[in-house]
Amino acid sequence: MKSFLKIVLALGIGFLVGFLIIELLYGNVTALDFSNLYFWLSILLLLLSVGLIIFVCLTSNILLKKNKQQAKNLNEDDLDRFKYNTFNQLTAASTTALVMSLVALAIQILNAEIMWLIITSGIIFTITVILSIFVGGIINSLYPERNLPNPSDKDYADKLFEASDDGEIHVMAKGLYRSTQLTMTLLFISMVAMILYSIITEDSQVFSIIIIGLIMIINQVKYAKEIKER
């Protein structure tokens, strides 16, 4: 998973740097016809989304079957580890598919405007939304004895911590802290990239920059409020 994230980050940064260099050297690249690029980018994102949908369906079926049979060839600790790791993979895959299909839909609506591709993107996006809801509910099937909260519960986070032991809370807190730090770093890089893009292309991204800035501020204030001593 770490290697995959590093590859995605490197590709994203490489694309951004390459685009800005070409724009700076040759100028007005944004005036070119990108409809063909948007078409194939949408196709790629949709194919990846479909692949992840298939992966989630097959893997969740295997997970639920093993859980129901209590995996006769696995001891209790190995089964718990398998359920925990597989559920995390399903969550990451379903969320990634959701984002990819949404990006593909946005590209088609805002730029390419190919009707059959818009409809296809909309259908796949709807499937990923349903799949994400389904994956979120799997955890209650995996641990029926623990009385875990429903993901739609407004106090889900508090109830989840109450139902978890100290070791699980430590793992969740560590993961959340690291992911939050990564998110803040990526948002800052995105803001700088948008500023450079606006300067080089003269295509203002002020609205997006303001939104990202607000997200960073709200996120940091919320974090400080949550960890404040009471």
XYZ file of N, CA and C in Angstrom:
690
model
N 0.833 -1.208 0.000
C 0.000 0.000 0.000
C 0.867 1.257 0.000
N 1.955 1.255 0.820
C 2.842 2.413 0.869
C 3.508 2.639 -0.484
N 3.943 1.544 -1.127
C 4.583 1.664 -2.438
C 3.612 2.225 -3.463
N 2.351 1.768 -3.397
C 1.330 2.256 -4.322
C 1.114 3.756 -4.147
N 1.027 4.205 -2.889
C 0.829 5.629 -2.617
C 2.011 6.453 -3.114
N 3.228 5.928 -2.935
C 4.417 6.637 -3.403
C 4.414 6.761 -4.923
N 3.990 5.695 -5.608
C 3.937 5.720 -7.073
C 2.921 6.749 -7.555
N 1.721 6.730 -6.935
C 0.674 7.687 -7.315
C 1.136 9.120 -7.075
N 1.770 9.357 -5.918
C 2.253 10.700 -5.591
C 3.329 11.145 -6.575
N 4.253 10.234 -6.901
C 5.327 10.563 -7.842
C 4.770 10.873 -9.229
N 3.785 10.090 -9.672
C 3.165 10.337 -10.975
C 2.457 11.685 -11.001
N 1.745 11.982 -9.918
C 1.033 13.256 -9.841
C 1.976 14.444 -9.873
N 3.039 14.378 -9.073
C 4.017 15.465 -9.038
C 4.738 15.578 -10.378
N 5.086 14.424 -10.976
C 5.763 14.432 -12.271
C 4.913 15.061 -13.358
N 3.619 14.717 -13.365
C 2.704 15.299 -14.354
C 2.599 16.804 -14.168
N 2.460 17.227 -12.910
C 2.311 18.652 -12.622
C 3.554 19.434 -13.025
N 4.727 18.934 -12.628
C 5.980 19.619 -12.958
C 6.187 19.664 -14.468
N 5.933 18.539 -15.144
C 6.091 18.494 -16.599
C 5.169 19.461 -17.306
N 3.915 19.511 -16.847
C 2.943 20.418 -17.465
C 3.370 21.873 -17.301
N 3.797 22.224 -16.080
C 4.187 23.610 -15.823
C 5.438 23.994 -16.617
N 6.388 23.051 -16.758
C 7.608 23.336 -17.526
C 7.275 23.564 -19.003
N 6.420 22.688 -19.557
C 6.018 22.840 -20.963
C 5.279 24.159 -21.172
N 4.389 24.471 -20.228
C 3.637 25.727 -20.323
C 4.578 26.925 -20.264
N 5.582 26.835 -19.396
C 6.524 27.939 -19.225
C 7.417 28.107 -20.453
N 7.837 26.983 -21.054
C 8.749 27.037 -22.195
C 8.040 27.395 -23.501
N 6.868 26.802 -23.713
C 6.205 26.948 -25.008
C 4.973 27.855 -24.970
N 4.429 28.028 -23.773
C 3.333 28.971 -23.611
C 1.998 28.507 -24.149
N 0.960 28.889 -23.449
C -0.430 28.689 -23.884
C -0.758 27.245 -24.249
N -0.233 26.304 -23.469
C -0.577 24.903 -23.693
C -2.056 24.664 -23.420
N -2.613 25.455 -22.507
C -4.016 25.269 -22.134
C -4.968 25.606 -23.271
N -4.443 26.298 -24.305
C -5.305 26.642 -25.436
C -5.457 25.481 -26.412
N -4.658 24.440 -26.253
C -4.726 23.293 -27.144
C -6.002 22.499 -26.900
N -6.354 21.670 -27.865
C -7.548 20.840 -27.750
C -7.224 19.606 -26.911
N -7.786 19.563 -25.708
C -7.517 18.459 -24.801
C -8.650 17.434 -24.809
N -9.593 17.549 -25.727
C -10.757 16.665 -25.717
C -10.353 15.198 -25.846
N -9.348 14.925 -26.686
C -8.890 13.544 -26.857
C -8.245 13.025 -25.576
N -7.452 13.896 -24.932
C -6.823 13.519 -23.669
C -7.878 13.265 -22.604
N -8.876 14.144 -22.522
C -9.948 13.978 -21.540
C -10.708 12.678 -21.780
N -10.910 12.343 -23.050
C -11.634 11.114 -23.386
C -10.896 9.891 -22.849
N -9.606 9.782 -23.173
C -8.847 8.604 -22.766
C -8.572 8.588 -21.268
N -8.440 9.762 -20.664
C -8.271 9.822 -19.214
C -9.531 9.322 -18.513
N -10.684 9.720 -19.032
C -11.952 9.242 -18.468
C -12.086 7.731 -18.625
N -11.733 7.229 -19.813
C -11.793 5.785 -20.058
C -10.885 5.039 -19.080
N -9.666 5.557 -18.897
C -8.715 4.916 -17.983
C -9.255 4.896 -16.560
N -9.775 6.021 -16.106
C -10.313 6.107 -14.744
C -11.503 5.168 -14.552
N -12.353 5.081 -15.568
C -13.521 4.203 -15.474
C -13.108 2.732 -15.473
N -12.117 2.386 -16.294
C -11.633 1.000 -16.314
C -11.017 0.620 -14.970
N -10.242 1.536 -14.400
C -9.661 1.286 -13.081
C -10.757 1.154 -12.026
N -11.787 1.988 -12.140
C -12.910 1.918 -11.197
C -13.631 0.580 -11.300
N -13.869 0.137 -12.541
C -14.531 -1.156 -12.747
C -13.673 -2.290 -12.189
N -12.356 -2.201 -12.412
C -11.452 -3.207 -11.865
C -11.518 -3.264 -10.348
N -11.567 -2.099 -9.717
C -11.666 -2.045 -8.258
C -13.026 -2.543 -7.773
N -14.075 -2.249 -8.536
C -15.412 -2.749 -8.181
C -15.419 -4.282 -8.181
N -14.828 -4.866 -9.224
C -14.746 -6.333 -9.307
C -13.930 -6.882 -8.142
N -12.804 -6.221 -7.842
C -11.956 -6.646 -6.725
C -12.728 -6.613 -5.409
N -13.468 -5.532 -5.177
C -14.233 -5.400 -3.929
C -15.307 -6.477 -3.832
N -16.000 -6.728 -4.935
C -17.066 -7.742 -4.926
C -16.508 -9.132 -4.636
N -15.427 -9.499 -5.319
C -14.837 -10.825 -5.131
C -14.233 -10.974 -3.736
N -13.497 -9.951 -3.307
C -12.819 -10.023 -2.011
C -13.811 -10.020 -0.855
N -14.854 -9.206 -0.950
C -15.856 -9.173 0.118
C -16.590 -10.505 0.209
N -16.820 -11.148 -0.939
C -17.468 -12.461 -0.946
C -16.588 -13.498 -0.246
N -15.282 -13.467 -0.549
C -14.340 -14.384 0.101
C -14.285 -14.115 1.604
N -14.237 -12.843 1.967
C -14.156 -12.462 3.379
C -15.376 -12.938 4.155
N -16.556 -12.706 3.617
C -17.784 -13.095 4.312
C -17.917 -14.618 4.404
N -17.472 -15.325 3.358
C -17.530 -16.789 3.392
C -16.589 -17.347 4.450
N -15.357 -16.814 4.494
C -14.397 -17.285 5.491
C -14.866 -16.960 6.898
N -15.467 -15.795 7.048
C -15.962 -15.408 8.368
C -17.117 -16.309 8.803
N -17.977 -16.657 7.856
C -19.122 -17.512 8.166
C -18.678 -18.925 8.521
N -17.661 -19.409 7.807
C -17.148 -20.754 8.061
C -16.141 -20.774 9.201
N -15.807 -19.553 9.700
C -14.806 -19.402 10.757
C -13.449 -19.967 10.340
N -13.207 -19.992 9.025
C -11.905 -20.360 8.446
C -11.245 -21.503 9.211
N -11.666 -22.707 8.926
C -11.220 -23.891 9.663
C -9.704 -24.070 9.651
N -9.043 -23.580 8.604
C -7.592 -23.741 8.514
C -6.830 -22.591 9.166
N -7.546 -21.655 9.816
C -6.903 -20.531 10.487
C -7.266 -20.538 11.965
N -6.283 -20.163 12.816
C -6.612 -20.012 14.227
C -7.282 -18.657 14.439
N -7.718 -18.403 15.654
C -8.502 -17.196 15.926
C -7.723 -15.914 15.647
N -6.443 -15.885 16.041
C -5.628 -14.683 15.821
C -5.408 -14.424 14.333
N -5.110 -15.493 13.583
C -4.901 -15.343 12.139
C -6.182 -14.900 11.439
N -7.321 -15.419 11.905
C -8.601 -15.042 11.313
C -8.902 -13.566 11.568
N -8.646 -13.113 12.804
C -8.871 -11.699 13.129
C -7.972 -10.798 12.295
N -6.714 -11.224 12.126
C -5.776 -10.435 11.322
C -6.231 -10.393 9.863
N -6.696 -11.535 9.361
C -7.179 -11.608 7.980
C -8.394 -10.701 7.788
N -9.336 -10.745 8.719
C -10.539 -9.922 8.613
C -10.192 -8.438 8.674
N -9.301 -8.083 9.586
C -8.920 -6.675 9.766
C -8.229 -6.126 8.520
N -7.227 -6.854 8.028
C -6.468 -6.383 6.864
C -7.322 -6.363 5.598
N -8.149 -7.389 5.431
C -8.994 -7.455 4.235
C -10.037 -6.346 4.238
N -10.616 -6.070 5.401
C -11.602 -4.990 5.492
C -10.964 -3.643 5.151
N -9.741 -3.417 5.616
C -9.041 -2.171 5.290
C -8.783 -2.060 3.789
N -8.412 -3.187 3.159
C -8.196 -3.190 1.712
C -9.490 -2.872 0.962
N -10.588 -3.445 1.430
C -11.886 -3.186 0.797
C -12.282 -1.717 0.928
N -12.037 -1.150 2.100
C -12.367 0.261 2.319
C -11.557 1.162 1.396
N -10.244 0.889 1.309
C -9.375 1.696 0.443
C -9.767 1.548 -1.026
N -10.059 0.312 -1.447
C -10.410 0.059 -2.851
C -11.737 0.709 -3.222
N -12.743 0.593 -2.353
C -14.059 1.172 -2.664
C -13.998 2.696 -2.689
N -13.223 3.284 -1.773
C -13.083 4.744 -1.750
C -12.338 5.241 -2.984
N -11.275 4.525 -3.373
C -10.513 4.897 -4.570
C -11.383 4.824 -5.817
N -12.178 3.764 -5.924
C -13.087 3.626 -7.069
C -14.110 4.756 -7.092
N -14.608 5.129 -5.922
C -15.580 6.223 -5.817
C -14.983 7.532 -6.326
N -13.772 7.838 -5.886
C -13.116 9.090 -6.287
C -12.797 9.082 -7.779
N -12.265 7.968 -8.279
C -11.913 7.884 -9.702
C -13.134 8.060 -10.594
N -14.231 7.402 -10.240
C -15.439 7.514 -11.059
C -16.018 8.923 -10.999
N -15.899 9.574 -9.838
C -16.376 10.956 -9.713
C -15.532 11.901 -10.565
N -14.213 11.695 -10.563
C -13.326 12.521 -11.395
C -13.651 12.322 -12.876
N -13.863 11.069 -13.278
C -14.214 10.785 -14.675
C -15.525 11.469 -15.055
N -16.504 11.414 -14.151
C -17.791 12.065 -14.409
C -17.629 13.580 -14.513
N -16.813 14.152 -13.623
C -16.587 15.599 -13.640
C -15.893 16.036 -14.925
N -14.907 15.254 -15.372
C -14.188 15.582 -16.607
C -15.151 15.638 -17.786
N -16.035 14.655 -17.862
C -16.959 14.598 -18.992
C -18.002 15.710 -18.941
N -18.502 16.005 -17.754
C -19.518 17.054 -17.626
C -18.931 18.434 -17.933
N -17.704 18.680 -17.443
C -17.118 20.017 -17.554
C -16.359 20.252 -18.852
N -15.850 19.179 -19.471
C -14.984 19.386 -20.630
C -15.408 18.620 -21.878
N -15.344 17.298 -21.802
C -15.533 16.508 -23.022
C -16.986 16.507 -23.502
N -17.922 16.382 -22.572
C -19.351 16.430 -22.898
C -19.771 15.358 -23.904
N -19.241 14.144 -23.760
C -19.666 13.010 -24.583
C -20.790 12.301 -23.832
N -21.990 12.319 -24.384
C -23.168 11.909 -23.636
C -23.088 10.469 -23.134
N -22.705 9.518 -24.014
C -22.685 8.122 -23.579
C -21.648 7.901 -22.483
N -20.565 8.689 -22.527
C -19.535 8.558 -21.506
C -19.985 9.199 -20.194
N -20.763 10.270 -20.293
C -21.333 10.892 -19.092
C -22.278 9.916 -18.397
N -23.135 9.256 -19.197
C -24.087 8.292 -18.631
C -23.352 7.113 -18.001
N -22.335 6.602 -18.716
C -21.547 5.482 -18.191
C -20.844 5.867 -16.897
N -20.260 7.067 -16.885
C -19.579 7.549 -15.680
C -20.560 7.679 -14.523
N -21.766 8.181 -14.827
C -22.788 8.329 -13.788
C -23.212 6.990 -13.208
N -23.360 5.985 -14.079
C -23.758 4.649 -13.619
C -22.675 4.042 -12.733
N -21.421 4.127 -13.194
C -20.311 3.560 -12.418
C -20.149 4.304 -11.093
N -20.322 5.623 -11.120
C -20.238 6.399 -9.881
C -21.320 5.959 -8.892
N -22.538 5.752 -9.390
C -23.633 5.299 -8.525
C -23.317 3.935 -7.911
N -22.741 3.043 -8.725
C -22.367 1.715 -8.227
C -21.318 1.828 -7.124
N -20.337 2.719 -7.311
C -19.281 2.864 -6.299
C -19.831 3.450 -5.002
N -20.821 4.337 -5.109
C -21.449 4.884 -3.895
C -22.136 3.762 -3.116
N -22.916 2.949 -3.827
C -23.615 1.825 -3.190
C -22.612 0.847 -2.595
N -21.530 0.592 -3.333
C -20.509 -0.346 -2.877
C -19.810 0.173 -1.621
N -19.553 1.473 -1.563
C -18.908 2.060 -0.385
C -19.794 1.917 0.850
N -21.103 2.118 0.660
C -22.047 1.942 1.769
C -22.065 0.482 2.220
N -22.052 -0.432 1.244
C -22.044 -1.870 1.550
C -20.796 -2.261 2.333
N -19.636 -1.781 1.871
C -18.370 -2.114 2.546
C -18.371 -1.580 3.975
N -18.908 -0.370 4.161
C -18.963 0.198 5.499
C -19.785 -0.637 6.463
N -20.791 -1.336 5.934
C -21.648 -2.154 6.792
C -21.126 -3.557 7.037
N -20.081 -3.963 6.293
C -19.540 -5.316 6.447
C -18.989 -5.552 7.846
N -18.433 -4.502 8.446
C -17.761 -4.666 9.736
C -18.699 -5.219 10.804
N -19.984 -4.883 10.714
C -20.943 -5.412 11.688
C -21.179 -6.906 11.492
N -21.025 -7.378 10.253
C -21.151 -8.810 9.983
C -19.913 -9.569 10.447
N -18.764 -8.895 10.409
C -17.518 -9.539 10.817
C -17.411 -9.666 12.334
N -17.948 -8.672 13.042
C -17.848 -8.667 14.510
C -19.229 -8.433 15.132
N -20.169 -9.372 14.959
C -21.527 -9.173 15.487
C -21.576 -9.117 17.011
N -20.595 -9.759 17.660
C -20.601 -9.816 19.123
C -20.114 -8.528 19.780
N -19.544 -7.613 19.001
C -18.929 -6.421 19.589
C -19.858 -5.207 19.611
N -21.023 -5.331 19.048
C -21.999 -4.234 19.070
C -21.397 -2.935 18.519
N -20.766 -3.046 17.355
C -20.153 -1.876 16.725
C -21.234 -0.967 16.143
N -20.997 0.347 16.132
C -22.017 1.286 15.632
C -22.173 1.208 14.121
N -23.315 1.638 13.653
C -23.556 1.727 12.216
C -22.814 2.938 11.659
N -22.146 2.805 10.497
C -21.404 3.941 9.921
C -22.245 5.191 9.718
N -23.564 5.040 9.586
C -24.431 6.201 9.379
C -24.797 6.899 10.687
N -24.408 6.301 11.816
C -24.703 6.895 13.123
C -23.961 8.218 13.275
N -24.658 9.261 13.737
C -24.023 10.581 13.851
C -22.922 10.595 14.912
N -22.992 9.694 15.898
C -21.951 9.577 16.930
C -21.066 8.360 16.672
N -20.872 8.048 15.389
C -20.139 6.838 15.012
C -18.742 6.793 15.627
N -17.994 7.897 15.536
C -16.608 7.916 16.023
C -16.543 7.630 17.521
N -17.395 8.304 18.302
C -17.385 8.108 19.756
C -17.760 6.675 20.125
N -18.785 6.143 19.473
C -19.232 4.785 19.781
C -18.205 3.745 19.340
N -17.505 4.036 18.235
C -16.476 3.111 17.763
C -15.330 3.034 18.761
N -14.910 4.182 19.293
C -13.841 4.191 20.290
C -14.277 3.480 21.572
N -15.535 3.647 21.947
C -16.039 2.980 23.146
C -16.043 1.462 22.988
N -16.271 0.992 21.760
C -16.335 -0.448 21.509
C -14.959 -1.057 21.247
N -13.913 -0.230 21.188
C -12.563 -0.707 20.874
C -11.708 -0.753 22.132
N -10.724 -1.669 22.132
C -9.810 -1.733 23.272
C -8.664 -0.745 23.072
N -7.780 -0.651 24.069
C -6.699 0.342 24.030
C -5.760 0.134 22.842
N -5.460 -1.133 22.537
C -4.564 -1.419 21.418
C -5.147 -0.973 20.092
N -6.433 -1.234 19.895
C -7.102 -0.835 18.654
C -7.192 0.682 18.543
N -7.464 1.341 19.671
C -7.534 2.806 19.671
C -6.178 3.401 19.316
N -5.106 2.800 19.839
C -3.751 3.286 19.537
C -3.456 3.174 18.044
N -3.814 2.029 17.450
C -3.574 1.821 16.016
C -4.378 2.822 15.186
N -5.658 3.017 15.546
C -6.502 3.961 14.810
C -5.989 5.390 14.938
N -5.604 5.772 16.168
C -5.117 7.134 16.392
C -3.826 7.388 15.618
N -2.938 6.392 15.617
C -1.675 6.518 14.883
C -1.929 6.668 13.386
N -2.833 5.828 12.862
C -3.152 5.897 11.438
C -3.813 7.208 11.059
N -4.748 7.662 11.901
C -5.444 8.919 11.624
C -4.488 10.107 11.667
N -3.564 10.100 12.628
C -2.610 11.206 12.737
C -1.718 11.278 11.497
N -1.204 10.113 11.081
C -0.315 10.088 9.917
C -1.058 10.480 8.641
N -2.288 9.987 8.492
C -3.052 10.322 7.288
C -3.429 11.800 7.280
N -3.700 12.364 8.466
C -4.016 13.787 8.554
C -2.811 14.636 8.170
N -1.637 14.254 8.666
C -0.419 14.986 8.322
C -0.145 14.918 6.818
N -0.355 13.733 6.236
C -0.150 13.578 4.793
C -1.149 14.431 4.017
N -2.403 14.430 4.471
C -3.440 15.225 3.807
C -3.097 16.711 3.837
N -2.653 17.201 4.994
C -2.299 18.616 5.115
C -1.125 18.961 4.199
N -0.149 18.060 4.120
C 1.008 18.292 3.248
C 0.586 18.347 1.784
N -0.257 17.396 1.375
C -0.713 17.351 -0.012
C -1.586 18.557 -0.356
N -2.407 18.995 0.594
C -3.228 20.182 0.355
C -2.351 21.423 0.175
N -1.291 21.521 0.981
C -0.374 22.660 0.859
C 0.333 22.639 -0.499
N 0.793 21.439 -0.905
C 1.444 21.303 -2.213
C 0.462 21.661 -3.331
N -0.794 21.229 -3.182
C -1.819 21.542 -4.183
C -2.053 23.041 -4.280
N -2.056 23.714 -3.132
C -2.257 25.161 -3.132
C -1.115 25.875 -3.852
N 0.117 25.465 -3.551
C 1.283 26.061 -4.217
C 1.227 25.797 -5.722
N 0.849 24.563 -6.094
C 0.755 24.206 -7.513
C -0.294 25.056 -8.221
N -1.426 25.304 -7.560
C -2.478 26.127 -8.165
C -2.032 27.575 -8.319
N -1.259 28.062 -7.353
C -0.729 29.428 -7.460
C 0.210 29.533 -8.662
N 1.122 28.551 -8.794
C 2.047 28.544 -9.930
C 1.289 28.405 -11.247
N 0.283 27.533 -11.247
C -0.528 27.333 -12.454
C -1.223 28.632 -12.852
N -1.765 29.342 -11.866
C -2.461 30.599 -12.143
C -1.510 31.646 -12.715
N -0.291 31.692 -12.161
C 0.694 32.680 -12.620
C 1.150 32.375 -14.046
N 1.451 31.094 -14.308
C 2.016 30.708 -15.599
C 0.975 30.749 -16.717
N -0.221 30.243 -16.441
C -1.244 30.131 -17.488
C -2.197 31.314 -17.537
N -2.147 32.168 -16.502
C -3.073 33.299 -16.382
C -4.527 32.828 -16.313
N -4.713 31.610 -15.835
C -6.049 31.042 -15.620
C -6.264 30.971 -14.109
N -6.994 31.927 -13.578
C -7.113 32.093 -12.130
C -7.736 30.873 -11.444
N -7.084 30.433 -10.381
C -7.580 29.337 -9.551
C -7.852 29.833 -8.130
N -8.198 31.118 -8.017
C -8.368 31.737 -6.702
C -9.428 31.020 -5.872
N -10.556 30.681 -6.491
C -11.636 30.024 -5.746
C -11.156 28.706 -5.139
N -10.470 27.895 -5.947
C -9.959 26.608 -5.455
C -8.923 26.810 -4.358
N -8.075 27.829 -4.516
C -7.053 28.119 -3.508
C -7.704 28.506 -2.187
N -8.750 29.327 -2.255
C -9.464 29.737 -1.037
C -10.112 28.535 -0.355
N -10.742 27.660 -1.144
C -11.401 26.471 -0.586
C -10.385 25.576 0.117
N -9.248 25.329 -0.533
C -8.211 24.492 0.078
C -7.688 25.133 1.357
N -7.483 26.454 1.323
C -7.024 27.157 2.519
C -8.008 27.018 3.668
N -9.299 27.151 3.376
C -10.329 27.001 4.411
C -10.339 25.582 4.979
N -10.185 24.593 4.100
C -10.150 23.199 4.556
C -8.974 22.976 5.505
N -7.806 23.508 5.154
C -6.623 23.348 5.997
C -6.819 24.007 7.362
N -7.394 25.212 7.357
C -7.612 25.935 8.615
C -8.621 25.206 9.494
N -9.759 24.820 8.904
C -10.802 24.126 9.667
C -10.281 22.805 10.217
N -9.522 22.077 9.402
C -8.968 20.796 9.831
C -8.029 20.966 11.022
N -7.159 21.974 10.960
C -6.198 22.191 12.040
C -6.889 22.665 13.317
N -7.878 23.555 13.172
C -8.622 24.042 14.340
C -9.401 22.902 14.992
N -10.019 22.054 14.168
C -10.770 20.907 14.682
C -9.856 19.951 15.433
N -8.675 19.697 14.879
C -7.718 18.796 15.523
C -7.274 19.366 16.870
N -6.940 20.665 16.894
C -6.507 21.298 18.140
C -7.612 21.257 19.192
N -8.851 21.424 18.749
C -9.989 21.393 19.669
C -10.191 20.002 20.252
N -10.022 18.966 19.421
C -10.262 17.595 19.861
C -9.225 17.113 20.867
N -7.965 17.553 20.722
C -6.909 17.060 21.612
C -6.676 17.983 22.804
N -7.453 19.060 22.896
C -7.287 20.005 24.006
C -7.621 19.324 25.329
N -6.813 19.575 26.346
C -7.064 19.008 27.670
C -8.337 19.604 28.250
N -9.145 18.742 28.841
C -10.430 19.193 29.387
C -10.377 19.209 30.912
